[in-house]
mmCIF file of C-alpha atoms in Angstrom:
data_model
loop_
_atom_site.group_PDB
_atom_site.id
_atom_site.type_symbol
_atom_site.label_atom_id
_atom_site.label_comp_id
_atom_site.label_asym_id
_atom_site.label_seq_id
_atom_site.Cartn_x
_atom_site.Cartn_y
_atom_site.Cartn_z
ATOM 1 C CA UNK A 1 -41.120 -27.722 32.194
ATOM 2 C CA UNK A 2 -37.757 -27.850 33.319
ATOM 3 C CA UNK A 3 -37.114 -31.275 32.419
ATOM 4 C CA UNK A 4 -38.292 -31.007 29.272
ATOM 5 C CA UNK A 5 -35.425 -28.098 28.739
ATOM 6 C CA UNK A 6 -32.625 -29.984 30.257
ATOM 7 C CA UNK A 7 -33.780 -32.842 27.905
ATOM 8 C CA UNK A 8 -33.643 -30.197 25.292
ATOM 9 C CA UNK A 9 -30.440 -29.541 26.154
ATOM 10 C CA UNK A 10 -28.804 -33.147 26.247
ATOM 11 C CA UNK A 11 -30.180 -33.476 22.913
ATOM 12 C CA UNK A 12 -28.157 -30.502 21.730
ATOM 13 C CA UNK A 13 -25.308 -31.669 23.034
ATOM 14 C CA UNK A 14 -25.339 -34.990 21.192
ATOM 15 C CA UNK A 15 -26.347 -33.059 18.086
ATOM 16 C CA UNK A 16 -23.436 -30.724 18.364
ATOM 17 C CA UNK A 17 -21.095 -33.885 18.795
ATOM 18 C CA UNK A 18 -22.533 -35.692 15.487
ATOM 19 C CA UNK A 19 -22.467 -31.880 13.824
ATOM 20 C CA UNK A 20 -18.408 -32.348 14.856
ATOM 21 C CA UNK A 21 -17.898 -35.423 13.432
ATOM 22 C CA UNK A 22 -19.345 -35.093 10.171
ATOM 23 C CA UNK A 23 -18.381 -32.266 9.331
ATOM 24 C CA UNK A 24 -14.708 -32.942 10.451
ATOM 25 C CA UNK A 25 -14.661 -36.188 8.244
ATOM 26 C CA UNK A 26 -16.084 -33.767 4.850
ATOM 27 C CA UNK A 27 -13.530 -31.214 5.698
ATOM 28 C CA UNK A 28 -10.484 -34.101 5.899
ATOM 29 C CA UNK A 29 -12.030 -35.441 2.720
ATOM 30 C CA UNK A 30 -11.632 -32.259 1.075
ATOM 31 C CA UNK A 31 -7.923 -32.457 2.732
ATOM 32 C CA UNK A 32 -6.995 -35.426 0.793
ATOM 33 C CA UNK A 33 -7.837 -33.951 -2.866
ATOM 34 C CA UNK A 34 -5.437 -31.522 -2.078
ATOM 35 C CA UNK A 35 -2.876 -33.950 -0.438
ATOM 36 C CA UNK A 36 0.650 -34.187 -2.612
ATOM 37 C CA UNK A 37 2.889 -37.867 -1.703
ATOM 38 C CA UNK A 38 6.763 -37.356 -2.098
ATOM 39 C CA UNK A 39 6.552 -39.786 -5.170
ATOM 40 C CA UNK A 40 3.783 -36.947 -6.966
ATOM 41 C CA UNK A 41 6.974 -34.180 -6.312
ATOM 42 C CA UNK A 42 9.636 -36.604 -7.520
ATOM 43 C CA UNK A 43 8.349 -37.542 -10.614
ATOM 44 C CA UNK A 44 8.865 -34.687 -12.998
ATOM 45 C CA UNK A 45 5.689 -35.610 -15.143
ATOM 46 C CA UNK A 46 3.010 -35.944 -12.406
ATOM 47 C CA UNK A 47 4.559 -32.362 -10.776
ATOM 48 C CA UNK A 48 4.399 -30.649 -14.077
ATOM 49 C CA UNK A 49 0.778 -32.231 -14.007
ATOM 50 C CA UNK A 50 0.219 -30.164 -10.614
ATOM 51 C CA UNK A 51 2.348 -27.151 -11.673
ATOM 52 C CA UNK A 52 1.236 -26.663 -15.240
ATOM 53 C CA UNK A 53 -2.586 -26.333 -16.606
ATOM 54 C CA UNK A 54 -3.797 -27.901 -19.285
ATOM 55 C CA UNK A 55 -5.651 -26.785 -22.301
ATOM 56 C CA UNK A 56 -9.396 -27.449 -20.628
ATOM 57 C CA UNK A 57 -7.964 -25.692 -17.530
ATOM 58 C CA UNK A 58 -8.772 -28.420 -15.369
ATOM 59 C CA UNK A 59 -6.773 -27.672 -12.443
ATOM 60 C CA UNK A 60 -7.603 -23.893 -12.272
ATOM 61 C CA UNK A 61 -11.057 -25.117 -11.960
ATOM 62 C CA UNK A 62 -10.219 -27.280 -9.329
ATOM 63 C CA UNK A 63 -8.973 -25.110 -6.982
ATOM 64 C CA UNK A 64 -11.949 -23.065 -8.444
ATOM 65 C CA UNK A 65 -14.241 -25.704 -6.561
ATOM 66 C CA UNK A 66 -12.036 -26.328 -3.490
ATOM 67 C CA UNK A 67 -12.047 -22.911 -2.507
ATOM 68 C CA UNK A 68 -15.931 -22.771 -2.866
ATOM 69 C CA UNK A 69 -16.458 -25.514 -1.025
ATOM 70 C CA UNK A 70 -14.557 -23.918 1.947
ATOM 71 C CA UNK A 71 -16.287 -20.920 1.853
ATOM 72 C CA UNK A 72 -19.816 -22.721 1.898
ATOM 73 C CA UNK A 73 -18.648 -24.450 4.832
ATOM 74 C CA UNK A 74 -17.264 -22.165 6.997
ATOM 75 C CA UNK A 75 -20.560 -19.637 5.776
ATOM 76 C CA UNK A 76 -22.577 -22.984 7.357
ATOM 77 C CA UNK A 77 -20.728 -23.511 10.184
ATOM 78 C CA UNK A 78 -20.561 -19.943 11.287
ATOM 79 C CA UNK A 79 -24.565 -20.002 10.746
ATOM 80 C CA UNK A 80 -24.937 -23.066 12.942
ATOM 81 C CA UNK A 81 -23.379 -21.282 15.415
ATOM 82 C CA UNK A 82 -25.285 -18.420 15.418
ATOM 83 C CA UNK A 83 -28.341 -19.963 15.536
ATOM 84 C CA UNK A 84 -27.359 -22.347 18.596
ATOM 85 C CA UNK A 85 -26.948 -18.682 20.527
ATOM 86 C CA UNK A 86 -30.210 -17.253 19.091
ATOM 87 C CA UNK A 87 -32.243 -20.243 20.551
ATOM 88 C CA UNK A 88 -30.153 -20.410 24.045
ATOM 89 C CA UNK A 89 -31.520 -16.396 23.856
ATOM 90 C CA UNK A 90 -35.209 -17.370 23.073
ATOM 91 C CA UNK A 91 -34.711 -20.034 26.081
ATOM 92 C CA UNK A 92 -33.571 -17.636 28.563
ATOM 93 C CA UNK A 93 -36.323 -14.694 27.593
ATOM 94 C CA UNK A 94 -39.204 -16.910 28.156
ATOM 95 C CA UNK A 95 -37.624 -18.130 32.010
ATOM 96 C CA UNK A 96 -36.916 -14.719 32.851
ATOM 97 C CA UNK A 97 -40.544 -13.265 31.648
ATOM 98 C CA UNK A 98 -42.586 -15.988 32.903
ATOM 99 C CA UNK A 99 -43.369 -17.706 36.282
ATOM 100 C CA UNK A 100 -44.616 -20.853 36.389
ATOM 101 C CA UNK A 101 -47.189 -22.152 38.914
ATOM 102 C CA UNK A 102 -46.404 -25.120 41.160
ATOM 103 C CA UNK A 103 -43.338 -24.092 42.434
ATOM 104 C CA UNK A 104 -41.198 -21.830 44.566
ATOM 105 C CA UNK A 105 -40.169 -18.916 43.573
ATOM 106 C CA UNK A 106 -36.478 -20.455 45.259
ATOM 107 C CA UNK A 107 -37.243 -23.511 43.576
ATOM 108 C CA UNK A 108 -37.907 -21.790 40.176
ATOM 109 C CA UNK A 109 -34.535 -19.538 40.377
ATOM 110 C CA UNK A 110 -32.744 -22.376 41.047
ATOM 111 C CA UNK A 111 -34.053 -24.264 37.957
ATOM 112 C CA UNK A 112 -33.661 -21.224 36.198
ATOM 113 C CA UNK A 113 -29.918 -20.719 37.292
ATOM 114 C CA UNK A 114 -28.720 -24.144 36.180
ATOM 115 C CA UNK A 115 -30.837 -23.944 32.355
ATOM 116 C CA UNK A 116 -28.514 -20.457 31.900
ATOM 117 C CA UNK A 117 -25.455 -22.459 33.383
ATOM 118 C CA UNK A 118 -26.201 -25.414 30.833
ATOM 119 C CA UNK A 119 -26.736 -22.838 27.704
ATOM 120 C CA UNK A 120 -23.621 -21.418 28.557
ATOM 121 C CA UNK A 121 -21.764 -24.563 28.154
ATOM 122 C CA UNK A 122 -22.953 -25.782 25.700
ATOM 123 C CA UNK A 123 -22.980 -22.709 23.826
ATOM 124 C CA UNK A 124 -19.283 -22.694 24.972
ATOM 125 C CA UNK A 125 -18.541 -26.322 23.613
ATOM 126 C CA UNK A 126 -20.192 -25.530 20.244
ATOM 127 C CA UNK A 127 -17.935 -22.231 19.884
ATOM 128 C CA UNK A 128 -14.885 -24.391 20.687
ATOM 129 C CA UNK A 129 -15.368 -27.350 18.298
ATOM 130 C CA UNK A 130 -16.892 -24.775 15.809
ATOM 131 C CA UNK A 131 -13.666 -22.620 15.674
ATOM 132 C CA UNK A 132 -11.592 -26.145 15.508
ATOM 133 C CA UNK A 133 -13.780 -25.958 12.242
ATOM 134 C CA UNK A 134 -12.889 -23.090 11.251
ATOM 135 C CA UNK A 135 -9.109 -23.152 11.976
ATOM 136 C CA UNK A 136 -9.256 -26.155 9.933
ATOM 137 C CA UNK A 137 -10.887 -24.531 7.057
ATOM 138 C CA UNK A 138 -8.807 -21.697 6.874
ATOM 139 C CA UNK A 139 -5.687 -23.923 6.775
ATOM 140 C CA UNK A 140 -6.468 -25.334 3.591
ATOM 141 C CA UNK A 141 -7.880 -21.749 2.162
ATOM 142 C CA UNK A 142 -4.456 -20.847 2.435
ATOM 143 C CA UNK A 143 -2.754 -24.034 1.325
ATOM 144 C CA UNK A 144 -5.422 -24.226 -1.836
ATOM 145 C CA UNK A 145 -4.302 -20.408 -2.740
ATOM 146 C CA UNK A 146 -0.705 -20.796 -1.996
ATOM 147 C CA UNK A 147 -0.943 -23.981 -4.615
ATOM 148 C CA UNK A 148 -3.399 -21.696 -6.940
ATOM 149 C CA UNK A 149 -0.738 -18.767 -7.047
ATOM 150 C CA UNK A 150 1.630 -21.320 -7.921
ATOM 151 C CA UNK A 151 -0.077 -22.436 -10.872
ATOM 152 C CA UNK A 152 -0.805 -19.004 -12.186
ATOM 153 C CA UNK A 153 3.003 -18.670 -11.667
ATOM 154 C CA UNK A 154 4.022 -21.335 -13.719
ATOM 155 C CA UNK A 155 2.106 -20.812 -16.100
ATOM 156 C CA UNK A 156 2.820 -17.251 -16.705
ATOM 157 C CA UNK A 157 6.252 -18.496 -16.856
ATOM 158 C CA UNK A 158 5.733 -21.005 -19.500
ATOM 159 C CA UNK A 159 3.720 -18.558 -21.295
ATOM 160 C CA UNK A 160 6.807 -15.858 -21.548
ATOM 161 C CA UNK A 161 9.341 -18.921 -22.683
ATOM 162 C CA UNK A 162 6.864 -19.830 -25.379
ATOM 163 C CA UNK A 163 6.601 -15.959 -26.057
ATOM 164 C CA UNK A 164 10.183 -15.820 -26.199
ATOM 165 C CA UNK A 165 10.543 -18.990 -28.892
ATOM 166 C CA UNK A 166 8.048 -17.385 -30.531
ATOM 167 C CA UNK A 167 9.983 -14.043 -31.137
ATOM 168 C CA UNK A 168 12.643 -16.159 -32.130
ATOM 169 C CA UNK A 169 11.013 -18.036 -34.981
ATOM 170 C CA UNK A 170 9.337 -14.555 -36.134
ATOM 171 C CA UNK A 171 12.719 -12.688 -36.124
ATOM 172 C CA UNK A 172 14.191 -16.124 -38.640
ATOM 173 C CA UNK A 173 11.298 -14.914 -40.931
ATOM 174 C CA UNK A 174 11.898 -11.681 -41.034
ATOM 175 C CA UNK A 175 15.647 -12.260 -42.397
ATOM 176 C CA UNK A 176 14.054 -14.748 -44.762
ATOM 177 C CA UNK A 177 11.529 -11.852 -45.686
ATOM 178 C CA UNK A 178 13.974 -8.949 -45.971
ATOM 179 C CA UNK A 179 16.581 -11.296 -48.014
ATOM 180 C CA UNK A 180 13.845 -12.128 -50.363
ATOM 181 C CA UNK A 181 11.941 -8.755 -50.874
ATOM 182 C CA UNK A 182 14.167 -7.214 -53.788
ATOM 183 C CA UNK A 183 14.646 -10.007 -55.935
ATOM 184 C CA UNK A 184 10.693 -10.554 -55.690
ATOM 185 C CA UNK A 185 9.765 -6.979 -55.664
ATOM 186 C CA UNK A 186 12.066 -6.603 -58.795
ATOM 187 C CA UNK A 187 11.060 -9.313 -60.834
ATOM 188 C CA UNK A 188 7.310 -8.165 -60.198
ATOM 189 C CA UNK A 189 8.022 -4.767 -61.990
ATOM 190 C CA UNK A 190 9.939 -7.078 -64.887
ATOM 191 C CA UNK A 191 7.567 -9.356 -65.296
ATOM 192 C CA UNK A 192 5.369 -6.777 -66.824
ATOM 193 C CA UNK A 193 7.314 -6.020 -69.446
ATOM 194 C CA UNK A 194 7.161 -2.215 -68.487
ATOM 195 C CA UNK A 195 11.343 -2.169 -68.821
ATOM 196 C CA UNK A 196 11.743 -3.749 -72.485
ATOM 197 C CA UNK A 197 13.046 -1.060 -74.396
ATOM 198 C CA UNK A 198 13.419 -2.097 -78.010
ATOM 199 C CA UNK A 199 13.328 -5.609 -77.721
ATOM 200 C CA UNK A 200 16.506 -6.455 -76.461
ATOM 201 C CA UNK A 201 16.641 -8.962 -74.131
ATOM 202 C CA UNK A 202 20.415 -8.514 -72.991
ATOM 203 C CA UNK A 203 20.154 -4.810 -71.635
ATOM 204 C CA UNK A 204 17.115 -5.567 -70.290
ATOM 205 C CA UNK A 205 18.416 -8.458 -68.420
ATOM 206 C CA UNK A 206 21.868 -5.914 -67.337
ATOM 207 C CA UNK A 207 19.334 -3.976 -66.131
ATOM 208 C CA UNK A 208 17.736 -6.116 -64.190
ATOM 209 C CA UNK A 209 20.822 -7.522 -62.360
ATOM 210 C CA UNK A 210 21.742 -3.968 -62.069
ATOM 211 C CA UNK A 211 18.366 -2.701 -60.329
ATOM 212 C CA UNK A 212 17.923 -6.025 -58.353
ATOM 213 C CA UNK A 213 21.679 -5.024 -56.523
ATOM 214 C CA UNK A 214 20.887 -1.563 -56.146
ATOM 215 C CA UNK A 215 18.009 -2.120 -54.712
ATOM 216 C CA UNK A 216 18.986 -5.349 -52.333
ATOM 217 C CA UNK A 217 22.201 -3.478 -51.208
ATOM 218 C CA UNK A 218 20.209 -0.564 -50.389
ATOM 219 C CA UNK A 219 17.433 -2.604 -48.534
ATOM 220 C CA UNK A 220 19.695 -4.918 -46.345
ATOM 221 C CA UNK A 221 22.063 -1.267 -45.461
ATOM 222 C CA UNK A 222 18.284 0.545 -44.514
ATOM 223 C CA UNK A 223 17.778 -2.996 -42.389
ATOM 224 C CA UNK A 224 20.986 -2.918 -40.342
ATOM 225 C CA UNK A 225 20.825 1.050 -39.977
ATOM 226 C CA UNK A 226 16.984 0.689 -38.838
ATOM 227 C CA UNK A 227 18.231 -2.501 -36.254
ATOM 228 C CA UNK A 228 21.323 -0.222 -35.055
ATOM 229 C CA UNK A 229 18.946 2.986 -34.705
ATOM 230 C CA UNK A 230 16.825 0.736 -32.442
ATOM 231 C CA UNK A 231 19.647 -0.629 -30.456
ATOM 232 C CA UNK A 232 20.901 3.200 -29.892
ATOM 233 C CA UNK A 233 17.274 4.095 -29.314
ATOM 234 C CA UNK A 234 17.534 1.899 -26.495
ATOM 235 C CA UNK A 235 21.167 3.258 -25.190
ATOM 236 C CA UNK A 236 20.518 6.903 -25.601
ATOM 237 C CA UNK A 237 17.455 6.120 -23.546
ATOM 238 C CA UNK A 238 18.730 4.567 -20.839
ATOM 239 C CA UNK A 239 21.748 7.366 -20.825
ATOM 240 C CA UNK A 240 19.473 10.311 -20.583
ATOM 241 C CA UNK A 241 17.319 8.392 -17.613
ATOM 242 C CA UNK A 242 20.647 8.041 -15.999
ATOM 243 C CA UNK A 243 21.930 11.435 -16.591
ATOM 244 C CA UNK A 244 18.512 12.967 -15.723
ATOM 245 C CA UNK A 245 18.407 10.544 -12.198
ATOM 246 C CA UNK A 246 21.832 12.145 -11.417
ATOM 247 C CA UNK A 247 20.284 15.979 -12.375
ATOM 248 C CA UNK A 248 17.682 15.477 -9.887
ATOM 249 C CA UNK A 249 19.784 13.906 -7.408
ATOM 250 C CA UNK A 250 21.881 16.826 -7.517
ATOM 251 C CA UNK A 251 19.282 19.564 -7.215
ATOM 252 C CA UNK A 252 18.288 17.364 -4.097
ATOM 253 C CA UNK A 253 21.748 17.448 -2.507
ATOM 254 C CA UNK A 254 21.727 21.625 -3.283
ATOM 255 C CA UNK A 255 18.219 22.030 -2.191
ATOM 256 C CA UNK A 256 19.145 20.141 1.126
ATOM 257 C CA UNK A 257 22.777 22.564 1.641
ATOM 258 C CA UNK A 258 20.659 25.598 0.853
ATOM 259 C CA UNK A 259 17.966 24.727 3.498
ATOM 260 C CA UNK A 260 20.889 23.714 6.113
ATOM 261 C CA UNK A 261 22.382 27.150 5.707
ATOM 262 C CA UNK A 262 19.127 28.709 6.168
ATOM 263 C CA UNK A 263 18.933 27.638 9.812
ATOM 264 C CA UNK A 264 22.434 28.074 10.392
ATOM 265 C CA UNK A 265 21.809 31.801 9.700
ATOM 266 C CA UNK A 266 18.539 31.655 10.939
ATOM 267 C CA UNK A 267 20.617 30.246 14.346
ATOM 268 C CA UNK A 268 23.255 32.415 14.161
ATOM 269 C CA UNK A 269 21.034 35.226 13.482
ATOM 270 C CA UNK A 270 18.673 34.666 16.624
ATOM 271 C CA UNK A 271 22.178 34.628 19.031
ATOM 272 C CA UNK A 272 23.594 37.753 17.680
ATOM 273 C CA UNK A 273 20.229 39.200 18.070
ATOM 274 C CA UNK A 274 20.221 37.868 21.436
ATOM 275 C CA UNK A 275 23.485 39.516 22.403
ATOM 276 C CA UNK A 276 22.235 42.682 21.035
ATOM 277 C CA UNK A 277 19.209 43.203 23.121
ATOM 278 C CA UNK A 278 21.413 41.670 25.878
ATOM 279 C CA UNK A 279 23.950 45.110 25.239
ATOM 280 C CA UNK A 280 20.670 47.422 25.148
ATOM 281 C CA UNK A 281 19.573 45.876 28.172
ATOM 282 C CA UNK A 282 23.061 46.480 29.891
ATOM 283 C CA UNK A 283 23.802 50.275 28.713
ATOM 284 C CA UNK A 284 20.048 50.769 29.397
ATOM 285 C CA UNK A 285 20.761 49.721 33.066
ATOM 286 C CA UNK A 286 24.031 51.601 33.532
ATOM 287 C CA UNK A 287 21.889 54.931 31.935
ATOM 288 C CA UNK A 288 19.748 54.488 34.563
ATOM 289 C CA UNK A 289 22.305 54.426 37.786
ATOM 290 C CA UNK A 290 22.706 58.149 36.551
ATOM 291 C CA UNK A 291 20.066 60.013 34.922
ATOM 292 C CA UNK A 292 19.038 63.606 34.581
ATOM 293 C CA UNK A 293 15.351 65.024 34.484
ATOM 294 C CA UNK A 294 14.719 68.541 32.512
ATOM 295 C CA UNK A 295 11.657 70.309 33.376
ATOM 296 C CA UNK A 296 10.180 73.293 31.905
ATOM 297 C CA UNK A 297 10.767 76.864 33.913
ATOM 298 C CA UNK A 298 6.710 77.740 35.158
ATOM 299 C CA UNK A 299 5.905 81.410 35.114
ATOM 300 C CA UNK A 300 3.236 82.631 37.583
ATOM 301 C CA UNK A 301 1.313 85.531 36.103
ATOM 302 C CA UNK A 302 0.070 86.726 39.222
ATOM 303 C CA UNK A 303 2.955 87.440 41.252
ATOM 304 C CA UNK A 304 1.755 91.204 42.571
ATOM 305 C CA UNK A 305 0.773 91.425 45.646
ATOM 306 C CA UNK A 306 2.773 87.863 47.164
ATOM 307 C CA UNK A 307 5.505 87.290 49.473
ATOM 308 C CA UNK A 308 8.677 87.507 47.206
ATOM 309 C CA UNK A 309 9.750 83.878 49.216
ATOM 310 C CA UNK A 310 6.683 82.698 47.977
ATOM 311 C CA UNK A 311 6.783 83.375 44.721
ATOM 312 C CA UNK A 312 10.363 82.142 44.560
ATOM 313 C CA UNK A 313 9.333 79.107 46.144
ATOM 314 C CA UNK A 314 6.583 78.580 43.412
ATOM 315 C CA UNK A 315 9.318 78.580 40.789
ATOM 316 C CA UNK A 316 10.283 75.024 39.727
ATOM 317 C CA UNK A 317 14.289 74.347 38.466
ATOM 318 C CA UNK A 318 15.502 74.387 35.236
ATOM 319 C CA UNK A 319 17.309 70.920 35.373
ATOM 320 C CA UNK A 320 17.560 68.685 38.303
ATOM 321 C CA UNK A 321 20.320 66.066 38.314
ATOM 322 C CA UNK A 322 18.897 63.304 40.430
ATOM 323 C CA UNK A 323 21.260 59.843 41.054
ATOM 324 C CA UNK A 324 19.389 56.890 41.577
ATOM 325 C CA UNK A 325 21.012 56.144 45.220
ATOM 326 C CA UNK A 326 19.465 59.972 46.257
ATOM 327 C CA UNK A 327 16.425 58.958 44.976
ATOM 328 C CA UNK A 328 16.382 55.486 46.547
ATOM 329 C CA UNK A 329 17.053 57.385 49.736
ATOM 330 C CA UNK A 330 14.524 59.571 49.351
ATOM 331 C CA UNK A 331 12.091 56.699 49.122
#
């Protein structure tokens, strides 16, 4: 029984070994289609070709794949793993449950012991080359996004310089637009012979020159007031945020001198307070080294019939002036 485990076990190992290689030699494969040479960098066409995504997207999809690949691999690998440990667990439930006939109990924990020693290594040496894997794996995750990040880069890049030539070839036409409205816009209404008159032809051209200047002169003025407005727009805008930033920085500044006095009076407070009960304290001792006692006059109603010593004993003083030295001597 034994033997057969330990073959088991040799059999593993080997496995684990081949497991290694292979998929060390896929992962290096993947390693190359992400390789760059020096002459790829120097070459301005073939690193625009790795910078810069063409129309079918082929490189985003690319790393797409790459970065699937790695993921299925290391979700494999860490699987593998897992299920080496969940057999070497089986293995060591049925030896410790069962006792099999034949042999010595010392016999049997011995065999036992060195089946748990052999899981352990090789459970050991899988987690080792397994990790190796996984190191491995996650260095190219990480050059594949750094690359991918890159691209998305670029191209946003590209994308705002195309925006920007773009603006620039919409702003041409809109001179081109704005030059050519009135004349156009005038010759419309003309063309329909709405502004005849009487058949004259020469007013009615004068009046056509006339309106077509009006109304150009008053177009292009409207144009540069509406681009100046903007441009103000923009300053007055950025003025207030300033002037506003410097508002609230101020009622910051105030807000912190106003809570700084606070505990300055607050401190200043608690220490005069301090001294006062410290004065209260003092008089209140120096009353005491002297103090005088007032106690009401007691009248016995039934003095008839006593000693006249006695009843003058029973009398208590009006006012006894006792000094706290007598009275400590007393005690």
């Amino acid at each position: 029984m034994f033997a057969s485990i330990v073959s088991f076990q040799c059999v593993i190992y080997i496995t684990i070994r081949l497991w290694f290689s292979d998929w060390f030699s896929a992962i290096v494969a993947l390693e190359q289609s992400l390789q760059f040479k020096l002459g790829d960098i120097l070459n301005k066409q073939s690193a625009e070709s790795y910078m810069y995504d063409d129309e079918e997207l082929d490189r985003s999809r690319f790393y797409f794949s790459f970065l699937q690949l790695l993921r299925i691999s290391s979700e494999r690998i860490t699987r593998g793993m897992a299920d080496l440990k969940s057999v070497a667990e089986q293995c060591d439930e049925l030896l410790s449950d069962r006792f099999y006939p034949g042999s010595s109990i010392y016999d049997f924990k011995v065999a036992a012991r060195t089946v748990t020693q052999n899981w352990s290594a090789l459970l050991s040496f899988h987690r080792k080359e397994g990790q190796e894997l996984l190191d491995r794996i996650n260095q190219n995750v990480k050059a594949a996004e750094s690359l991918r990040d890159g691209l998305f880069n670029a191209q946003s890049v590209r994308e705002a310089l195309r925006g920007t030539e773009i603006n620039q070839y919409l702003l041409v036409f809109t001179v081109v637009t704005i030059i050519f409205l009135p004349p156009s816009f005038i010759a419309t209404f003309y063309g329909m012979h709405l502004f005849d008159g009487d058949g004259d032809i020469v007013q009615t051209q004068k009046n056509f020159w006339i309106t077509l200047v009006t109304v150009a002169v008053a177009t292009y003025v409207a144009a540069v007031i509406g681009l100046s407005g903007v441009k103000r727009r923009k300053k007055l805008k950025s003025w207030l945020g300033r002037k506003a930033k410097g508002i609230k920085d101020m009622f910051c500044k105030t807000a912190e001198k106003v809570d700084g006095l606070k505990k300055t009076v607050r401190s200043s407070g608690t220490t005069t307070s301090s001294e006062v009960r410290g004065g209260e304290n003092g008089e209140a001792k120096a009353n005491r080294s002297n103090f005088s006692i007032s106690l009401p006059r007691f009248r016995h109603l039934r003095t008839r019939g006593r000693d006249p010593e006695r009843a003058d004993k029973g009398k208590m003083p009006e006012r006894v002036d006792v000094g706290v030295s007598e009275a400590t001597q007393g005690l």
